[in-house]
Amino acid sequence: MKKIGLMGGTFDPIHYGHLVLAEQVRTRFKLDMIYFIPAGLPPHKKQKEISSSKDRYFMTLLGTITNSYFEVSKIEIEDDNISYTVNTIKKFRETIDNSSELYFITGADAIYELETWKNVRELLGLCSFIAASRPGVDKNKLSEKIHMLNEKYNGRIIETSVPALAISSTDIRERIKKGQSIKYILPESVEYYIYKNNLYREKQIR
Ligand code: ATP
Ligand code: MG
């Protein structure tokens, strides 16, 4: 029986917060593999401008390339519909061995939003969730929230902690806009990709 981790995100861009979380969870929960799933049209972010699926896919590939336990899945970006996690997981299930266990890995912010996601009850029946706190998140409140969700939906949300990294894609995009350094916040290859393709500049020269 395989244990497979799924790490959904916009990855605009991927950074060490995502990578540290995934690697810590992989070793702690003895996962065989983690699939990073760049979002196609994320329902929560559709109003905001996000980079193309192609750019986010390439950055995710570059960022995960040094880890042989990490793979990047095109399952959402190849779908023109809005990506709802419940549909993604059902689709992903069809591509793997029936006995495999799925673990959806998220930061705490996603847990707070979970009840706004499509078909939460069904979703929580499809896989376990591993939730890591992020800087700025009250750990007691997170535990309470997880307990409440597990009771209400008969869910399997497990709390974990990773070395706190106050890194976010939003912060990286803002730094670039302001001309500040992003060195050591994300993999060097991703940094080069961003500069080479002029991402996140005020005026995008393409
Ligand atoms: P944005 O600022 O654009 O929302 P982000 O940094 O939150 O970007 P996402 O692609 O939205 O990145 O996040 C994907 C997943 O990774 C989410 O579950 C999020 O909670 C988690 N995550 C992102 N950054 C961190 C971090 N520094 N520590 C722990 N989890 C994180
Ligand atoms: Mg986010």
mmCIF file of C-alpha atoms and ligand atoms in Angstrom:
data_model
loop_
_atom_site.group_PDB
_atom_site.id
_atom_site.type_symbol
_atom_site.label_atom_id
_atom_site.label_comp_id
_atom_site.label_asym_id
_atom_site.label_seq_id
_atom_site.Cartn_x
_atom_site.Cartn_y
_atom_site.Cartn_z
ATOM 1 C CA MET A 1 0.000 0.000 0.000
ATOM 2 C CA LYS A 2 1.439 3.324 -1.069
ATOM 3 C CA LYS A 3 1.093 6.605 0.761
ATOM 4 C CA ILE A 4 0.907 9.516 -1.627
ATOM 5 C CA GLY A 5 1.016 13.189 -0.747
ATOM 6 C CA LEU A 6 -0.722 15.846 -2.802
ATOM 7 C CA MET A 7 0.342 19.446 -2.514
ATOM 8 C CA GLY A 8 -2.043 21.843 -4.211
ATOM 9 C CA GLY A 9 -1.204 25.480 -4.727
ATOM 10 C CA THR A 10 -1.019 28.356 -7.129
ATOM 11 C CA PHE A 11 2.787 28.227 -6.946
ATOM 12 C CA ASP A 12 3.085 31.771 -8.261
ATOM 13 C CA PRO A 13 5.980 31.269 -7.606
ATOM 14 C CA ILE A 14 6.944 28.071 -5.715
ATOM 15 C CA HIS A 15 9.207 28.886 -2.722
ATOM 16 C CA TYR A 16 11.039 27.282 0.219
ATOM 17 C CA GLY A 17 7.890 27.495 2.383
ATOM 18 C CA HIS A 18 6.197 24.969 0.068
ATOM 19 C CA LEU A 19 9.309 22.821 -0.293
ATOM 20 C CA VAL A 20 10.180 22.639 3.408
ATOM 21 C CA LEU A 21 6.575 21.779 4.250
ATOM 22 C CA ALA A 22 6.437 19.002 1.639
ATOM 23 C CA GLU A 23 9.780 17.472 2.578
ATOM 24 C CA GLN A 24 9.086 17.526 6.328
ATOM 25 C CA VAL A 25 5.689 15.928 5.808
ATOM 26 C CA ARG A 26 7.140 13.345 3.411
ATOM 27 C CA THR A 27 9.649 12.093 5.939
ATOM 28 C CA ARG A 28 7.445 12.433 9.027
ATOM 29 C CA PHE A 29 4.475 10.587 7.512
ATOM 30 C CA LYS A 30 6.635 8.199 5.456
ATOM 31 C CA LEU A 31 5.041 9.153 2.164
ATOM 32 C CA ASP A 32 6.275 7.343 -0.943
ATOM 33 C CA MET A 33 5.812 10.317 -3.246
ATOM 34 C CA ILE A 34 4.481 13.853 -3.274
ATOM 35 C CA TYR A 35 2.720 15.315 -6.286
ATOM 36 C CA PHE A 36 2.715 19.089 -6.585
ATOM 37 C CA ILE A 37 -0.422 20.196 -8.383
ATOM 38 C CA PRO A 38 -0.288 23.724 -9.789
ATOM 39 C CA ALA A 39 -3.834 25.078 -9.861
ATOM 40 C CA GLY A 40 -5.486 25.666 -13.201
ATOM 41 C CA LEU A 41 -8.062 28.336 -12.506
ATOM 42 C CA PRO A 42 -8.067 28.515 -8.709
ATOM 43 C CA PRO A 43 -11.613 29.418 -7.564
ATOM 44 C CA HIS A 44 -10.284 31.543 -4.697
ATOM 45 C CA LYS A 45 -7.942 33.570 -6.832
ATOM 46 C CA LYS A 46 -9.794 34.001 -10.089
ATOM 47 C CA GLN A 47 -10.268 37.742 -9.636
ATOM 48 C CA LYS A 48 -6.606 38.428 -9.062
ATOM 49 C CA GLU A 49 -4.114 38.326 -11.851
ATOM 50 C CA ILE A 50 -2.030 35.232 -11.757
ATOM 51 C CA SER A 51 0.815 34.082 -13.965
ATOM 52 C CA SER A 52 0.090 31.724 -16.836
ATOM 53 C CA SER A 53 -0.307 28.022 -16.139
ATOM 54 C CA LYS A 54 2.768 27.414 -18.264
ATOM 55 C CA ASP A 55 4.986 29.689 -16.166
ATOM 56 C CA ARG A 56 3.674 28.279 -12.890
ATOM 57 C CA TYR A 57 4.132 24.716 -14.152
ATOM 58 C CA PHE A 58 7.735 25.384 -15.242
ATOM 59 C CA MET A 59 8.599 27.089 -11.960
ATOM 60 C CA THR A 60 7.122 24.166 -10.017
ATOM 61 C CA LEU A 61 9.148 21.733 -12.140
ATOM 62 C CA LEU A 62 12.345 23.695 -11.613
ATOM 63 C CA GLY A 63 11.712 24.082 -7.884
ATOM 64 C CA THR A 64 11.126 20.367 -7.299
ATOM 65 C CA ILE A 65 13.790 18.996 -9.633
ATOM 66 C CA THR A 66 16.379 18.179 -6.979
ATOM 67 C CA ASN A 67 14.028 15.918 -5.005
ATOM 68 C CA SER A 68 13.407 12.464 -6.484
ATOM 69 C CA TYR A 69 10.316 12.025 -4.301
ATOM 70 C CA PHE A 70 8.633 15.099 -5.782
ATOM 71 C CA GLU A 71 6.641 15.065 -9.016
ATOM 72 C CA VAL A 72 4.569 17.744 -10.714
ATOM 73 C CA SER A 73 1.099 16.871 -11.910
ATOM 74 C CA LYS A 74 -0.596 18.626 -14.831
ATOM 75 C CA ILE A 75 -4.005 17.356 -13.757
ATOM 76 C CA GLU A 76 -5.406 20.826 -13.007
ATOM 77 C CA ILE A 77 -3.619 22.955 -15.565
ATOM 78 C CA GLU A 78 -4.690 20.653 -18.388
ATOM 79 C CA ASP A 79 -8.314 21.157 -17.385
ATOM 80 C CA ASP A 80 -10.030 24.311 -18.641
ATOM 81 C CA ASN A 81 -12.647 24.209 -15.909
ATOM 82 C CA ILE A 82 -12.283 25.867 -12.510
ATOM 83 C CA SER A 83 -10.205 23.555 -10.316
ATOM 84 C CA TYR A 84 -12.071 22.308 -7.295
ATOM 85 C CA THR A 85 -9.921 20.120 -5.058
ATOM 86 C CA VAL A 86 -12.703 17.541 -4.679
ATOM 87 C CA ASN A 87 -12.744 16.956 -8.456
ATOM 88 C CA THR A 88 -8.960 16.943 -8.697
ATOM 89 C CA ILE A 89 -8.651 14.269 -6.032
ATOM 90 C CA LYS A 90 -11.306 12.095 -7.646
ATOM 91 C CA LYS A 91 -9.521 12.422 -10.989
ATOM 92 C CA PHE A 92 -6.139 11.729 -9.400
ATOM 93 C CA ARG A 93 -7.520 8.612 -7.676
ATOM 94 C CA GLU A 94 -8.349 7.131 -11.080
ATOM 95 C CA THR A 95 -4.686 7.298 -12.088
ATOM 96 C CA ILE A 96 -3.268 5.397 -9.105
ATOM 97 C CA ASP A 97 -3.504 2.048 -7.394
ATOM 98 C CA ASN A 98 -6.798 1.574 -5.567
ATOM 99 C CA SER A 99 -5.160 0.695 -2.271
ATOM 100 C CA SER A 100 -3.055 3.882 -2.151
ATOM 101 C CA GLU A 101 -3.711 6.310 0.676
ATOM 102 C CA LEU A 102 -3.891 9.970 -0.209
ATOM 103 C CA TYR A 103 -2.742 12.827 2.007
ATOM 104 C CA PHE A 104 -3.553 16.365 0.972
ATOM 105 C CA ILE A 105 -0.922 18.727 2.382
ATOM 106 C CA THR A 106 -1.852 22.309 3.210
ATOM 107 C CA GLY A 107 -0.875 25.310 5.236
ATOM 108 C CA ALA A 108 -3.149 26.432 8.062
ATOM 109 C CA ASP A 109 -4.715 29.192 5.972
ATOM 110 C CA ALA A 110 -6.333 26.557 3.772
ATOM 111 C CA ILE A 111 -7.862 24.878 6.838
ATOM 112 C CA TYR A 112 -9.570 28.121 7.821
ATOM 113 C CA GLU A 113 -11.047 28.392 4.321
ATOM 114 C CA LEU A 114 -11.916 24.716 3.989
ATOM 115 C CA GLU A 115 -15.637 25.141 4.614
ATOM 116 C CA THR A 116 -15.868 27.429 1.591
ATOM 117 C CA TRP A 117 -14.453 24.677 -0.638
ATOM 118 C CA LYS A 118 -16.737 22.657 -2.863
ATOM 119 C CA ASN A 119 -18.308 19.530 -1.271
ATOM 120 C CA VAL A 120 -16.237 19.584 1.925
ATOM 121 C CA ARG A 121 -17.856 16.470 3.328
ATOM 122 C CA GLU A 122 -17.123 14.421 0.230
ATOM 123 C CA LEU A 123 -13.624 15.895 0.035
ATOM 124 C CA LEU A 124 -12.802 14.922 3.611
ATOM 125 C CA GLY A 125 -13.995 11.402 2.869
ATOM 126 C CA LEU A 126 -11.607 11.075 -0.068
ATOM 127 C CA CYS A 127 -8.293 11.683 1.656
ATOM 128 C CA SER A 128 -6.562 12.654 4.862
ATOM 129 C CA PHE A 129 -5.400 16.228 5.295
ATOM 130 C CA ILE A 130 -2.104 17.259 6.816
ATOM 131 C CA ALA A 131 -2.209 20.832 8.020
ATOM 132 C CA ALA A 132 0.863 22.854 8.967
ATOM 133 C CA SER A 133 0.697 26.118 10.794
ATOM 134 C CA ARG A 134 2.117 29.213 9.143
ATOM 135 C CA PRO A 135 3.557 32.266 10.838
ATOM 136 C CA GLY A 136 0.743 34.495 12.005
ATOM 137 C CA VAL A 137 -1.526 31.540 12.752
ATOM 138 C CA ASP A 138 -2.619 30.932 16.348
ATOM 139 C CA LYS A 139 -1.807 27.259 17.043
ATOM 140 C CA ASN A 140 -4.532 26.805 19.674
ATOM 141 C CA LYS A 141 -7.139 28.228 17.335
ATOM 142 C CA LEU A 142 -5.884 25.966 14.553
ATOM 143 C CA SER A 143 -6.193 22.883 16.768
ATOM 144 C CA GLU A 144 -9.730 23.915 17.743
ATOM 145 C CA LYS A 145 -10.671 24.453 14.116
ATOM 146 C CA ILE A 146 -9.271 21.071 13.101
ATOM 147 C CA HIS A 147 -11.081 19.351 15.954
ATOM 148 C CA MET A 148 -14.356 21.024 14.965
ATOM 149 C CA LEU A 149 -13.974 20.071 11.279
ATOM 150 C CA ASN A 150 -13.084 16.467 12.102
ATOM 151 C CA GLU A 151 -16.148 16.153 14.356
ATOM 152 C CA LYS A 152 -18.539 17.876 11.989
ATOM 153 C CA TYR A 153 -17.496 16.083 8.810
ATOM 154 C CA ASN A 154 -15.992 12.902 10.222
ATOM 155 C CA GLY A 155 -12.701 14.064 8.725
ATOM 156 C CA ARG A 156 -9.086 13.014 9.111
ATOM 157 C CA ILE A 157 -7.231 16.288 9.375
ATOM 158 C CA ILE A 158 -3.895 15.846 11.110
ATOM 159 C CA GLU A 159 -1.957 18.782 12.486
ATOM 160 C CA THR A 160 1.778 19.051 12.054
ATOM 161 C CA SER A 161 4.390 21.707 12.496
ATOM 162 C CA VAL A 162 7.322 22.651 10.307
ATOM 163 C CA PRO A 163 10.134 25.102 10.936
ATOM 164 C CA ALA A 164 8.259 28.384 10.590
ATOM 165 C CA LEU A 165 9.109 30.119 7.362
ATOM 166 C CA ALA A 166 7.536 33.529 6.940
ATOM 167 C CA ILE A 167 7.638 33.173 3.181
ATOM 168 C CA SER A 168 4.729 33.668 0.810
ATOM 169 C CA SER A 169 4.388 34.033 -2.946
ATOM 170 C CA THR A 170 2.632 37.364 -2.380
ATOM 171 C CA ASP A 171 5.666 38.669 -0.509
ATOM 172 C CA ILE A 172 8.011 37.452 -3.270
ATOM 173 C CA ARG A 173 5.940 39.165 -5.978
ATOM 174 C CA GLU A 174 5.948 42.400 -3.981
ATOM 175 C CA ARG A 175 9.693 42.252 -3.454
ATOM 176 C CA ILE A 176 10.247 41.929 -7.191
ATOM 177 C CA LYS A 177 7.930 44.841 -7.893
ATOM 178 C CA LYS A 178 9.923 46.969 -5.443
ATOM 179 C CA GLY A 179 13.238 45.811 -6.872
ATOM 180 C CA GLN A 180 14.206 44.013 -3.649
ATOM 181 C CA SER A 181 16.211 40.806 -3.425
ATOM 182 C CA ILE A 182 14.499 37.419 -3.394
ATOM 183 C CA LYS A 183 17.720 35.446 -3.079
ATOM 184 C CA TYR A 184 17.570 32.450 -0.650
ATOM 185 C CA ILE A 185 13.772 32.715 -0.354
ATOM 186 C CA LEU A 186 13.195 30.345 -3.245
ATOM 187 C CA PRO A 187 15.321 27.996 -5.373
ATOM 188 C CA GLU A 188 17.869 29.767 -7.527
ATOM 189 C CA SER A 189 16.573 28.161 -10.724
ATOM 190 C CA VAL A 190 13.112 29.610 -10.058
ATOM 191 C CA GLU A 191 14.641 33.011 -9.362
ATOM 192 C CA TYR A 192 16.426 32.884 -12.743
ATOM 193 C CA TYR A 193 13.227 31.791 -14.484
ATOM 194 C CA ILE A 194 11.375 34.785 -13.009
ATOM 195 C CA TYR A 195 13.995 37.276 -14.182
ATOM 196 C CA LYS A 196 14.433 35.689 -17.591
ATOM 197 C CA ASN A 197 10.695 35.842 -18.239
ATOM 198 C CA ASN A 198 10.115 39.228 -16.631
ATOM 199 C CA LEU A 199 7.502 37.953 -14.213
ATOM 200 C CA TYR A 200 5.904 40.134 -11.540
ATOM 201 C CA ARG A 201 7.237 43.394 -12.913
ATOM 202 C CA GLU A 202 5.020 46.478 -12.889
ATOM 203 C CA LYS A 203 5.114 46.532 -16.668
ATOM 204 C CA GLN A 204 5.561 43.060 -18.028
ATOM 205 C CA ILE A 205 7.791 43.121 -21.068
ATOM 206 C CA ARG A 206 7.028 39.934 -23.002
HETATM 207 P P1 ATP B 1 0.008 33.483 -2.149
HETATM 208 O O1 ATP B 1 0.687 34.452 -1.261
HETATM 209 O O2 ATP B 1 -0.016 33.870 -3.609
HETATM 210 O O3 ATP B 1 -1.332 33.012 -1.656
HETATM 211 P P2 ATP B 1 1.324 31.200 -0.968
HETATM 212 O O4 ATP B 1 2.703 31.479 -0.522
HETATM 213 O O5 ATP B 1 0.234 31.180 0.065
HETATM 214 O O6 ATP B 1 0.948 32.176 -2.155
HETATM 215 P P3 ATP B 1 0.061 29.028 -2.326
HETATM 216 O O7 ATP B 1 0.433 28.525 -3.673
HETATM 217 O O8 ATP B 1 -1.161 29.833 -2.153
HETATM 218 O O9 ATP B 1 1.339 29.846 -1.758
HETATM 219 O O10 ATP B 1 0.070 27.850 -1.266
HETATM 220 C C1 ATP B 1 -0.033 26.483 -1.512
HETATM 221 C C2 ATP B 1 -0.070 25.763 -0.176
HETATM 222 O O11 ATP B 1 1.177 25.941 0.525
HETATM 223 C C3 ATP B 1 -1.145 26.283 0.768
HETATM 224 O O12 ATP B 1 -1.725 25.180 1.436
HETATM 225 C C4 ATP B 1 -0.374 27.165 1.728
HETATM 226 O O13 ATP B 1 -0.993 27.259 2.984
HETATM 227 C C5 ATP B 1 0.951 26.439 1.825
HETATM 228 N N1 ATP B 1 2.065 27.334 2.168
HETATM 229 C C6 ATP B 1 2.529 28.372 1.443
HETATM 230 N N2 ATP B 1 3.573 28.976 2.052
HETATM 231 C C7 ATP B 1 3.787 28.309 3.208
HETATM 232 C C8 ATP B 1 4.718 28.462 4.296
HETATM 233 N N3 ATP B 1 5.624 29.448 4.310
HETATM 234 N N4 ATP B 1 4.639 27.582 5.318
HETATM 235 C C9 ATP B 1 3.705 26.599 5.317
HETATM 236 N N5 ATP B 1 2.800 26.412 4.330
HETATM 237 C C10 ATP B 1 2.814 27.245 3.280
HETATM 238 MG MG MG B 2 -1.812 31.275 -0.464
#
